[in-house]
Amino acid sequence: MSLDEKTTETAQEALDNLIAGVIQFREDIYPEQRELFNKLAHEQTPRAMFITCADSRILPELITQSSPGDLFVTRNVGNIVPPYGIMNGGVSTAIEFAVMALGVHHIIVCGHSDCGAMKAVLNPASLDGMPTVRSWLRHAEVARTVVEENCGCADHNTLGVLTEENVLAQLDHLRTHPSVAARLASGQLFIHGWVYNIGTSEIRAYDASKGEFRLIGDGPLPMATPKSRYV
Ligand SMILES: [Zn+2]
């Protein structure tokens, strides 16, 4: 289906397509992977926690070529991680569960190109009539201020720089969570800041030692994790 055809999809067609997918999954896809789903029926041991935007164009399993059971995913508008203690909602709960109960060794915060949330941070007037979104995006305010005060970037670059700074701000917030801080200190947990480009498929990761984002697969993997102290 082309994008044009999809944008003219009626409400009924949208539902019909979803239901057709449900049936296709059950009748065609599931039988091919029955062994995997039977194994997953009673336990999960994900290899990473993946925190990303709710944007429909991001498929964490697709862009990392992961299978069911591989990623513990939390999504929200703007891939935000509220600082610990401010709002013990879904994101904080998912982080604590992933680290303490599942023992994940990696947490990835992944922003993306053309992010509507980041555009709204740059243009707060667009949030008139959306008080909940406005309130949620205050957790990205720090990134906007960092860009405003430091980046002499041309207008067309501002969104990209803000998107990167927002990922770094959320990594900072992530480190305020006690479960995360404790396991970072002991070297049992690694955190990663990524930005996914929808149009090119490229993912750039933050290199804390160099203070820059670099393409994954181009040299050593850029690492955002601070040095551990209790190994
Ligand atoms: Zn987004």
Coordinates of N, CA and C and ligand atoms in Angstrom, one line a residue:
M1 N 0.8 -1.2 0.0 CA 0.0 0.0 0.0 C 0.9 1.2 0.0
S2 N 0.6 2.2 -0.9 CA 1.4 3.4 -1.0 C 0.9 4.3 0.1
L3 N 1.8 5.3 0.4 CA 1.4 6.3 1.5 C 0.2 7.0 1.1
D4 N 0.0 7.4 -0.2 CA -1.2 8.1 -0.6 C -2.4 7.3 -0.3
E5 N -2.4 6.0 -0.7 CA -3.5 5.1 -0.5 C -3.9 5.0 1.0
K6 N -2.8 5.0 1.8 CA -3.0 4.8 3.3 C -3.6 6.1 3.9
T7 N -3.2 7.2 3.4 CA -3.8 8.4 4.0 C -5.3 8.6 3.7
T8 N -5.7 7.9 2.7 CA -7.1 8.0 2.4 C -7.9 6.8 2.9
E9 N -7.2 6.0 3.7 CA -7.9 4.8 4.3 C -9.0 5.3 5.3
T10 N -10.2 4.7 5.2 CA -11.3 5.1 6.1 C -11.1 4.4 7.4
A11 N -11.9 4.8 8.4 CA -11.8 4.2 9.7 C -12.1 2.7 9.6
Q12 N -13.1 2.3 8.8 CA -13.4 0.9 8.7 C -12.3 0.1 8.0
E13 N -11.7 0.7 7.0 CA -10.6 0.1 6.3 C -9.4 -0.1 7.2
A14 N -9.1 0.9 8.0 CA -8.0 0.8 9.0 C -8.2 -0.4 9.9
L15 N -9.4 -0.5 10.4 CA -9.7 -1.6 11.3 C -9.7 -3.0 10.6
D16 N -10.2 -3.0 9.4 CA -10.2 -4.2 8.6 C -8.7 -4.7 8.4
N17 N -7.9 -3.7 8.1 CA -6.4 -4.1 7.9 C -5.8 -4.6 9.1
L18 N -6.1 -4.0 10.3 CA -5.5 -4.5 11.5 C -6.0 -5.9 11.8
I19 N -7.3 -6.2 11.6 CA -7.9 -7.5 11.9 C -7.3 -8.5 11.0
A20 N -7.1 -8.2 9.7 CA -6.5 -9.1 8.7 C -5.1 -9.5 9.2
G21 N -4.4 -8.5 9.8 CA -3.0 -8.7 10.3 C -3.1 -9.7 11.5
V22 N -4.0 -9.5 12.3 CA -4.1 -10.4 13.5 C -4.3 -11.8 13.1
I23 N -5.2 -12.0 12.1 CA -5.5 -13.4 11.6 C -4.3 -13.9 10.9
Q24 N -3.6 -13.1 10.1 CA -2.5 -13.6 9.3 C -1.4 -14.0 10.3
F25 N -1.2 -13.2 11.4 CA -0.2 -13.6 12.4 C -0.5 -14.9 13.0
R26 N -1.7 -15.1 13.4 CA -2.1 -16.4 14.1 C -2.0 -17.6 13.1
E27 N -2.4 -17.4 11.9 CA -2.5 -18.5 11.0 C -1.2 -18.8 10.2
D28 N -0.5 -17.8 9.9 CA 0.7 -17.9 9.0 C 2.1 -17.8 9.8
I29 N 2.2 -16.7 10.5 CA 3.5 -16.3 11.2 C 3.7 -17.2 12.4
Y30 N 2.7 -17.3 13.3 CA 2.9 -18.0 14.5 C 3.3 -19.5 14.3
P31 N 2.7 -20.2 13.4 CA 3.1 -21.6 13.2 C 4.5 -21.7 12.8
E32 N 5.1 -20.7 12.0 CA 6.5 -20.8 11.6 C 7.4 -20.7 12.8
Q33 N 7.0 -20.0 13.8 CA 7.9 -19.8 15.0 C 7.3 -20.3 16.3
R34 N 6.5 -21.4 16.1 CA 5.8 -22.0 17.3 C 6.8 -22.3 18.4
E35 N 7.9 -22.9 18.1 CA 8.9 -23.3 19.1 C 9.3 -22.0 19.9
L36 N 9.6 -20.9 19.2 CA 10.0 -19.7 20.0 C 8.9 -19.2 20.9
F37 N 7.7 -19.2 20.4 CA 6.6 -18.7 21.2 C 6.3 -19.6 22.4
N38 N 6.5 -20.9 22.2 CA 6.3 -21.8 23.3 C 7.3 -21.6 24.4
K39 N 8.5 -21.3 23.9 CA 9.6 -21.0 24.9 C 9.3 -19.8 25.6
L40 N 8.8 -18.8 24.9 CA 8.5 -17.5 25.5 C 7.2 -17.5 26.4
A41 N 6.5 -18.5 26.3 CA 5.1 -18.5 26.9 C 5.2 -18.3 28.4
H42 N 6.3 -18.7 29.0 CA 6.4 -18.6 30.5 C 7.6 -17.8 31.0
E43 N 8.4 -17.2 30.2 CA 9.5 -16.4 30.7 C 10.0 -15.5 29.6
Q44 N 10.7 -14.4 30.1 CA 11.4 -13.5 29.2 C 12.7 -13.2 29.8
T45 N 13.7 -13.1 28.9 CA 15.1 -12.7 29.3 C 15.6 -11.8 28.2
P46 N 15.0 -10.6 28.2 CA 15.4 -9.6 27.1 C 16.9 -9.2 27.2
R47 N 17.5 -9.0 26.0 CA 18.9 -8.6 26.0 C 19.1 -7.1 26.3
A48 N 18.0 -6.3 26.2 CA 18.1 -4.9 26.4 C 16.8 -4.3 26.7
M49 N 16.8 -3.1 27.4 CA 15.6 -2.3 27.5 C 15.8 -1.2 26.4
F50 N 14.7 -0.9 25.7 CA 14.7 0.1 24.6 C 13.7 1.1 24.9
I51 N 14.1 2.4 25.1 CA 13.2 3.5 25.4 C 13.2 4.4 24.2
T52 N 12.0 4.5 23.5 CA 12.0 5.3 22.3 C 10.6 6.1 22.2
C53 N 10.5 6.8 21.1 CA 9.3 7.7 20.9 C 8.1 6.8 20.5
A54 N 6.9 7.3 20.8 CA 5.7 6.5 20.4 C 5.5 6.6 18.8
D55 N 6.3 7.4 18.1 CA 6.1 7.6 16.7 C 6.0 6.3 16.0
S56 N 4.9 6.2 15.1 CA 4.6 4.9 14.4 C 5.7 4.5 13.4
R57 N 6.6 5.4 13.1 CA 7.6 5.0 12.1 C 8.8 4.3 12.7
I58 N 8.8 4.2 14.0 CA 10.0 3.5 14.6 C 9.6 2.1 15.1
L59 N 10.2 1.1 14.5 CA 10.0 -0.3 14.9 C 11.3 -0.8 15.6
P60 N 11.3 -0.8 16.9 CA 12.6 -1.2 17.5 C 13.1 -2.6 17.1
E61 N 12.2 -3.5 17.0 CA 12.6 -4.9 16.6 C 13.1 -4.9 15.2
L62 N 12.5 -4.1 14.3 CA 12.9 -4.1 12.9 C 14.3 -3.5 12.8
I63 N 14.5 -2.3 13.4 CA 15.8 -1.6 13.2 C 16.9 -2.2 13.9
T64 N 16.7 -3.1 14.8 CA 17.8 -3.9 15.5 C 17.7 -5.3 15.1
Q65 N 16.8 -5.7 14.2 CA 16.6 -7.1 13.8 C 16.5 -8.0 15.0
S66 N 15.6 -7.7 15.9 CA 15.4 -8.5 17.1 C 14.1 -9.3 16.9
S67 N 14.1 -10.3 17.8 CA 12.9 -11.2 17.8 C 12.1 -11.0 19.0
P68 N 10.8 -11.6 19.0 CA 10.0 -11.5 20.3 C 10.9 -12.0 21.4
G69 N 10.8 -11.3 22.5 CA 11.6 -11.7 23.7 C 12.9 -11.0 23.9
D70 N 13.4 -10.3 22.8 CA 14.7 -9.8 22.8 C 14.8 -8.4 23.5
L71 N 13.7 -7.6 23.3 CA 13.7 -6.2 23.7 C 12.6 -5.9 24.7
F72 N 12.9 -5.3 25.8 CA 11.9 -4.8 26.8 C 11.7 -3.3 26.4
V73 N 10.6 -3.0 25.8 CA 10.4 -1.7 25.1 C 9.4 -0.8 25.9
T74 N 9.8 0.4 26.1 CA 9.0 1.4 26.7 C 9.0 2.6 25.7
R75 N 7.8 3.1 25.4 CA 7.6 4.2 24.4 C 6.8 5.3 24.9
N76 N 7.1 6.5 24.6 CA 6.3 7.6 24.9 C 6.6 8.8 24.0
V77 N 5.8 9.8 24.0 CA 6.0 11.0 23.2 C 7.3 11.7 23.6
G78 N 8.3 11.6 22.6 CA 9.5 12.3 22.8 C 10.6 11.5 23.5
N79 N 10.4 10.1 23.6 CA 11.4 9.3 24.3 C 11.9 9.9 25.6
I80 N 11.0 10.3 26.4 CA 11.3 11.0 27.7 C 11.5 10.0 28.8
V81 N 12.5 10.3 29.7 CA 12.7 9.6 31.0 C 12.6 10.6 32.1
P82 N 11.4 10.7 32.7 CA 11.3 11.7 33.8 C 12.4 11.4 34.9
P83 N 13.0 12.5 35.5 CA 14.0 12.3 36.5 C 13.3 11.5 37.7
Y84 N 14.1 10.7 38.4 CA 13.5 9.9 39.5 C 12.9 10.8 40.6
G85 N 11.7 10.4 41.1 CA 11.1 11.1 42.2 C 10.1 12.2 41.7
I86 N 10.3 12.7 40.5 CA 9.4 13.7 39.9 C 8.0 13.1 39.6
M87 N 8.1 12.0 38.9 CA 6.9 11.3 38.4 C 7.1 9.8 38.4
N88 N 6.6 9.1 39.4 CA 6.9 7.7 39.3 C 5.8 7.0 38.5
G89 N 5.8 7.2 37.2 CA 4.8 6.7 36.3 C 5.3 5.5 35.6
G90 N 4.8 5.3 34.4 CA 5.1 4.1 33.6 C 6.6 3.9 33.2
V91 N 7.2 5.0 32.9 CA 8.6 4.9 32.5 C 9.5 4.5 33.7
S92 N 9.3 5.2 34.8 CA 10.1 4.8 36.0 C 9.9 3.4 36.4
T93 N 8.6 3.0 36.4 CA 8.3 1.6 36.8 C 9.0 0.6 35.8
A94 N 8.9 0.9 34.5 CA 9.5 0.0 33.6 C 11.0 -0.1 33.8
I95 N 11.6 1.0 34.1 CA 13.1 1.0 34.3 C 13.5 0.1 35.5
E96 N 12.8 0.4 36.6 CA 13.0 -0.4 37.8 C 12.8 -1.9 37.6
F97 N 11.7 -2.2 36.9 CA 11.4 -3.7 36.7 C 12.5 -4.3 35.7
A98 N 12.9 -3.5 34.7 CA 13.9 -4.1 33.8 C 15.2 -4.3 34.4
V99 N 15.6 -3.4 35.3 CA 16.9 -3.5 35.9 C 16.9 -4.5 37.1
M100 N 15.9 -4.4 38.0 CA 15.9 -5.2 39.2 C 15.3 -6.6 38.9
A101 N 14.2 -6.7 38.2 CA 13.6 -8.0 38.1 C 14.2 -8.8 36.9
L102 N 14.4 -8.1 35.8 CA 14.9 -8.8 34.6 C 16.4 -8.8 34.4
G103 N 17.0 -7.9 35.2 CA 18.5 -7.8 35.1 C 19.1 -7.5 33.8
V104 N 18.4 -6.6 33.1 CA 19.0 -6.2 31.7 C 20.4 -5.5 31.9
H105 N 21.2 -5.7 31.0 CA 22.6 -5.1 31.1 C 22.7 -3.9 30.2
H106 N 21.7 -3.6 29.4 CA 21.8 -2.4 28.5 C 20.4 -1.7 28.5
I107 N 20.5 -0.4 28.6 CA 19.3 0.5 28.4 C 19.7 1.5 27.2
I108 N 18.8 1.4 26.2 CA 19.0 2.3 25.0 C 17.9 3.4 25.0
V109 N 18.3 4.6 25.0 CA 17.4 5.7 24.8 C 17.5 6.1 23.3
C110 N 16.5 6.0 22.5 CA 16.6 6.2 21.1 C 15.6 7.3 20.6
G111 N 16.2 8.4 20.2 CA 15.4 9.5 19.5 C 15.4 9.2 18.0
H112 N 14.7 10.1 17.3 CA 14.6 9.9 15.9 C 14.5 11.2 15.1
S113 N 14.7 11.1 13.8 CA 14.6 12.3 12.9 C 13.1 12.6 12.8
D114 N 12.8 13.9 12.4 CA 11.5 14.4 12.1 C 10.5 14.1 13.3
C115 N 11.0 14.3 14.5 CA 10.2 13.9 15.7 C 9.2 15.1 16.0
G116 N 8.0 14.7 16.0 CA 6.9 15.7 16.3 C 7.1 16.4 17.7
A117 N 7.5 15.6 18.7 CA 7.6 16.1 20.0 C 8.8 17.1 20.1
M118 N 9.8 16.9 19.4 CA 11.0 17.8 19.3 C 10.5 19.1 18.6
K119 N 9.7 18.9 17.5 CA 9.2 20.1 16.8 C 8.4 21.0 17.8
A120 N 7.6 20.3 18.6 CA 6.7 21.0 19.5 C 7.5 21.7 20.6
V121 N 8.6 21.1 21.0 CA 9.5 21.8 22.0 C 10.0 23.1 21.4
L122 N 10.3 23.1 20.1 CA 10.8 24.3 19.4 C 9.7 25.3 19.2
N123 N 8.5 24.8 19.1 CA 7.3 25.7 18.8 C 6.2 25.4 19.8
P124 N 6.4 25.9 21.0 CA 5.4 25.5 22.1 C 4.0 26.0 21.8
A125 N 3.8 27.0 20.9 CA 2.5 27.5 20.6 C 1.7 26.4 19.9
S126 N 2.4 25.4 19.2 CA 1.7 24.3 18.6 C 1.0 23.4 19.6
L127 N 1.3 23.5 20.9 CA 0.7 22.7 21.9 C -0.5 23.3 22.6
D128 N -1.0 24.4 22.0 CA -2.2 25.0 22.6 C -3.3 24.0 22.5
G129 N -4.1 23.7 23.5 CA -5.1 22.7 23.5 C -4.6 21.3 23.8
M130 N -3.3 21.2 24.1 CA -2.8 19.9 24.5 C -2.0 20.0 25.8
P131 N -2.7 20.3 26.9 CA -2.0 20.6 28.1 C -1.2 19.4 28.7
T132 N -1.7 18.2 28.4 CA -0.9 17.0 28.9 C 0.4 16.8 28.2
V133 N 0.4 17.0 26.8 CA 1.6 16.9 26.1 C 2.6 18.0 26.5
R134 N 2.0 19.2 26.7 CA 2.9 20.3 27.1 C 3.6 20.0 28.4
S135 N 2.8 19.5 29.4 CA 3.3 19.1 30.7 C 4.4 18.0 30.6
W136 N 4.1 17.0 29.8 CA 5.1 15.9 29.6 C 6.4 16.4 29.0
L137 N 6.3 17.3 28.0 CA 7.5 17.7 27.3 C 8.4 18.7 28.1
R138 N 7.9 19.1 29.3 CA 8.8 19.9 30.2 C 10.1 19.2 30.5
H139 N 10.0 17.8 30.4 CA 11.2 17.0 30.7 C 12.2 17.2 29.6
A140 N 11.8 17.8 28.5 CA 12.8 18.1 27.4 C 13.3 19.5 27.4
E141 N 12.8 20.3 28.4 CA 13.1 21.7 28.5 C 14.6 21.9 28.6
V142 N 15.2 21.0 29.4 CA 16.7 21.2 29.6 C 17.4 21.1 28.2
A143 N 17.0 20.2 27.4 CA 17.6 20.1 26.1 C 17.4 21.4 25.2
R144 N 16.2 21.9 25.3 CA 16.0 23.2 24.5 C 16.9 24.3 25.0
T145 N 17.0 24.4 26.3 CA 17.9 25.5 26.9 C 19.3 25.3 26.5
V146 N 19.8 24.0 26.6 CA 21.2 23.8 26.2 C 21.4 24.2 24.7
V147 N 20.5 23.9 23.8 CA 20.6 24.2 22.4 C 20.6 25.7 22.3
E148 N 19.6 26.4 22.9 CA 19.4 27.8 22.8 C 20.6 28.6 23.3
E149 N 21.2 28.1 24.3 CA 22.3 28.9 24.9 C 23.7 28.6 24.3
N150 N 23.8 27.4 23.6 CA 25.1 27.0 23.1 C 25.2 26.8 21.6
C151 N 24.1 26.5 21.0 CA 24.2 26.1 19.5 C 23.9 27.3 18.6
G152 N 25.0 27.6 17.9 CA 24.8 28.7 16.9 C 24.4 28.1 15.6
C153 N 23.6 27.0 15.7 CA 23.3 26.3 14.4 C 22.3 27.0 13.6
A154 N 22.4 26.7 12.3 CA 21.4 27.2 11.3 C 20.0 26.6 11.6
D155 N 19.0 27.3 11.3 CA 17.6 26.9 11.6 C 17.3 25.5 11.2
H156 N 17.8 25.1 10.0 CA 17.5 23.8 9.5 C 18.2 22.7 10.3
N157 N 19.2 23.0 11.1 CA 19.9 22.0 11.9 C 19.4 22.0 13.3
T158 N 18.6 22.9 13.7 CA 18.2 23.0 15.1 C 17.5 21.8 15.6
L159 N 16.6 21.3 14.8 CA 15.8 20.1 15.2 C 16.7 18.9 15.4
G160 N 17.7 18.7 14.5 CA 18.6 17.6 14.7 C 19.5 17.7 16.0
V161 N 19.9 18.9 16.2 CA 20.8 19.1 17.4 C 19.9 18.9 18.7
L162 N 18.7 19.5 18.7 CA 17.8 19.3 19.8 C 17.5 17.8 20.1
T163 N 17.3 17.1 19.0 CA 17.0 15.7 19.1 C 18.1 14.9 19.8
E164 N 19.3 15.3 19.4 CA 20.5 14.7 20.1 C 20.6 15.1 21.6
E165 N 20.4 16.4 21.8 CA 20.5 16.9 23.2 C 19.4 16.3 24.1
N166 N 18.2 16.1 23.5 CA 17.2 15.5 24.2 C 17.5 14.1 24.7
V167 N 18.2 13.3 23.8 CA 18.6 12.0 24.2 C 19.6 12.0 25.3
L168 N 20.5 13.0 25.2 CA 21.5 13.1 26.3 C 20.9 13.6 27.6
A169 N 19.9 14.5 27.5 CA 19.2 14.9 28.7 C 18.4 13.7 29.4
Q170 N 17.8 12.9 28.5 CA 17.1 11.7 29.1 C 18.1 10.7 29.7
L171 N 19.3 10.6 29.1 CA 20.3 9.7 29.7 C 20.7 10.2 31.1
D172 N 20.8 11.6 31.2 CA 21.1 12.2 32.5 C 20.0 11.8 33.5
H173 N 18.7 12.0 33.0 CA 17.6 11.7 33.9 C 17.6 10.2 34.3
L174 N 18.0 9.3 33.4 CA 18.0 7.9 33.6 C 19.0 7.6 34.8
R175 N 20.1 8.3 34.8 CA 21.1 8.1 35.9 C 20.6 8.5 37.3
T176 N 19.5 9.2 37.3 CA 19.0 9.6 38.7 C 18.2 8.5 39.3
H177 N 17.9 7.5 38.5 CA 17.1 6.4 39.1 C 18.0 5.5 39.9
P178 N 17.7 5.2 41.2 CA 18.6 4.5 42.0 C 19.0 3.1 41.5
S179 N 18.1 2.4 40.9 CA 18.5 1.1 40.4 C 19.5 1.2 39.3
V180 N 19.3 2.2 38.4 CA 20.3 2.5 37.3 C 21.6 2.9 37.9
A181 N 21.6 3.9 38.8 CA 22.8 4.5 39.3 C 23.7 3.4 40.0
A182 N 23.0 2.5 40.8 CA 23.7 1.5 41.5 C 24.4 0.5 40.6
R183 N 23.7 0.1 39.5 CA 24.3 -0.9 38.6 C 25.3 -0.3 37.6
L184 N 25.2 1.0 37.4 CA 26.2 1.7 36.6 C 27.5 1.8 37.4
A185 N 27.3 2.1 38.7 CA 28.5 2.2 39.6 C 29.2 0.9 39.7
S186 N 28.5 -0.2 39.6 CA 29.2 -1.5 39.7 C 29.5 -2.2 38.4
G187 N 29.3 -1.4 37.3 CA 29.7 -1.9 36.0 C 28.8 -3.0 35.5
Q188 N 27.6 -3.2 36.0 CA 26.7 -4.3 35.6 C 25.7 -3.8 34.5
L189 N 25.6 -2.4 34.3 CA 24.7 -1.9 33.4 C 25.4 -0.9 32.5
F190 N 24.9 -0.9 31.2 CA 25.5 0.1 30.2 C 24.3 0.9 29.6
I191 N 24.5 2.2 29.5 CA 23.5 3.0 28.9 C 23.9 3.5 27.5
H192 N 23.0 3.7 26.6 CA 23.3 4.1 25.3 C 22.4 5.2 24.7
G193 N 22.9 6.1 24.1 CA 22.1 7.2 23.5 C 22.1 7.1 22.0
W194 N 21.0 6.8 21.3 CA 20.9 6.7 19.9 C 20.0 7.7 19.3
V195 N 20.2 8.0 18.0 CA 19.3 8.7 17.2 C 19.1 8.0 15.8
Y196 N 17.9 7.6 15.5 CA 17.6 6.9 14.3 C 17.1 7.8 13.2
N197 N 17.6 7.7 12.1 CA 17.2 8.5 10.9 C 16.2 7.7 10.1
I198 N 15.0 8.1 10.1 CA 13.9 7.3 9.4 C 14.2 7.2 7.9
G199 N 14.6 8.3 7.3 CA 14.8 8.3 5.8 C 16.0 7.6 5.3
T200 N 17.0 7.4 6.2 CA 18.3 6.7 5.7 C 18.6 5.4 6.3
S201 N 17.9 5.1 7.4 CA 18.1 3.8 8.2 C 19.3 3.9 9.1
E202 N 20.0 5.1 9.1 CA 21.2 5.2 9.9 C 20.9 5.4 11.4
I203 N 21.7 4.8 12.2 CA 21.6 5.1 13.7 C 22.9 5.6 14.2
R204 N 22.9 6.8 14.8 CA 24.1 7.4 15.4 C 24.0 7.2 16.9
A205 N 25.1 6.9 17.5 CA 25.2 6.7 18.9 C 26.1 7.7 19.6
Y206 N 25.8 8.0 20.8 CA 26.6 9.0 21.5 C 27.9 8.4 22.1
D207 N 29.0 9.1 21.8 CA 30.3 8.7 22.3 C 30.7 9.7 23.4
A208 N 30.6 9.2 24.7 CA 30.8 10.1 25.8 C 32.3 10.6 25.9
S209 N 33.2 9.7 25.4 CA 34.6 10.1 25.5 C 34.9 11.2 24.5
K210 N 34.2 11.3 23.4 CA 34.5 12.3 22.4 C 33.4 13.4 22.5
G211 N 32.3 13.2 23.2 CA 31.3 14.2 23.2 C 30.6 14.4 21.9
E212 N 30.4 13.3 21.1 CA 29.7 13.5 19.8 C 29.0 12.2 19.5
F213 N 28.0 12.3 18.5 CA 27.3 11.2 18.0 C 28.0 10.7 16.8
R214 N 28.2 9.4 16.7 CA 28.8 8.7 15.5 C 28.0 7.6 15.0
L215 N 28.1 7.3 13.7 CA 27.4 6.3 13.0 C 27.8 4.9 13.6
I216 N 26.8 4.1 14.0 CA 27.0 2.8 14.5 C 27.5 1.9 13.3
G217 N 28.6 1.2 13.5 CA 29.2 0.4 12.5 C 30.4 1.0 11.8
D218 N 30.6 2.3 12.2 CA 31.8 3.0 11.6 C 32.8 3.1 12.7
G219 N 33.6 2.1 12.8 CA 34.6 2.0 13.9 C 34.1 1.5 15.2
P220 N 34.8 1.6 16.3 CA 34.4 1.0 17.6 C 33.1 1.6 18.0
L221 N 32.2 0.8 18.6 CA 30.9 1.2 19.0 C 31.0 2.4 20.0
P222 N 30.4 3.5 19.7 CA 30.4 4.7 20.6 C 29.7 4.3 21.9
M223 N 30.3 4.6 23.0 CA 29.7 4.3 24.3 C 29.3 5.5 25.1
A224 N 28.2 5.5 25.7 CA 27.7 6.6 26.5 C 27.8 6.4 28.0
T225 N 28.2 5.1 28.4 CA 28.2 4.7 29.8 C 29.4 5.4 30.6
P226 N 29.1 6.0 31.7 CA 30.2 6.6 32.5 C 31.0 5.4 33.2
K227 N 32.2 5.8 33.6 CA 33.1 4.8 34.2 C 32.6 4.2 35.5
S228 N 32.7 2.9 35.7 CA 32.2 2.3 36.9 C 33.2 2.5 38.0
R229 N 32.7 2.4 39.3 CA 33.5 2.7 40.4 C 33.7 1.5 41.4
Y230 N 32.9 0.5 41.2 CA 32.9 -0.6 42.2 C 33.1 -2.0 41.6
V231 N 33.9 -2.0 40.6 CA 34.1 -3.3 39.9 C 35.1 -4.2 40.7
Ligands
ZN1 ZN 9.1 11.4 18.1

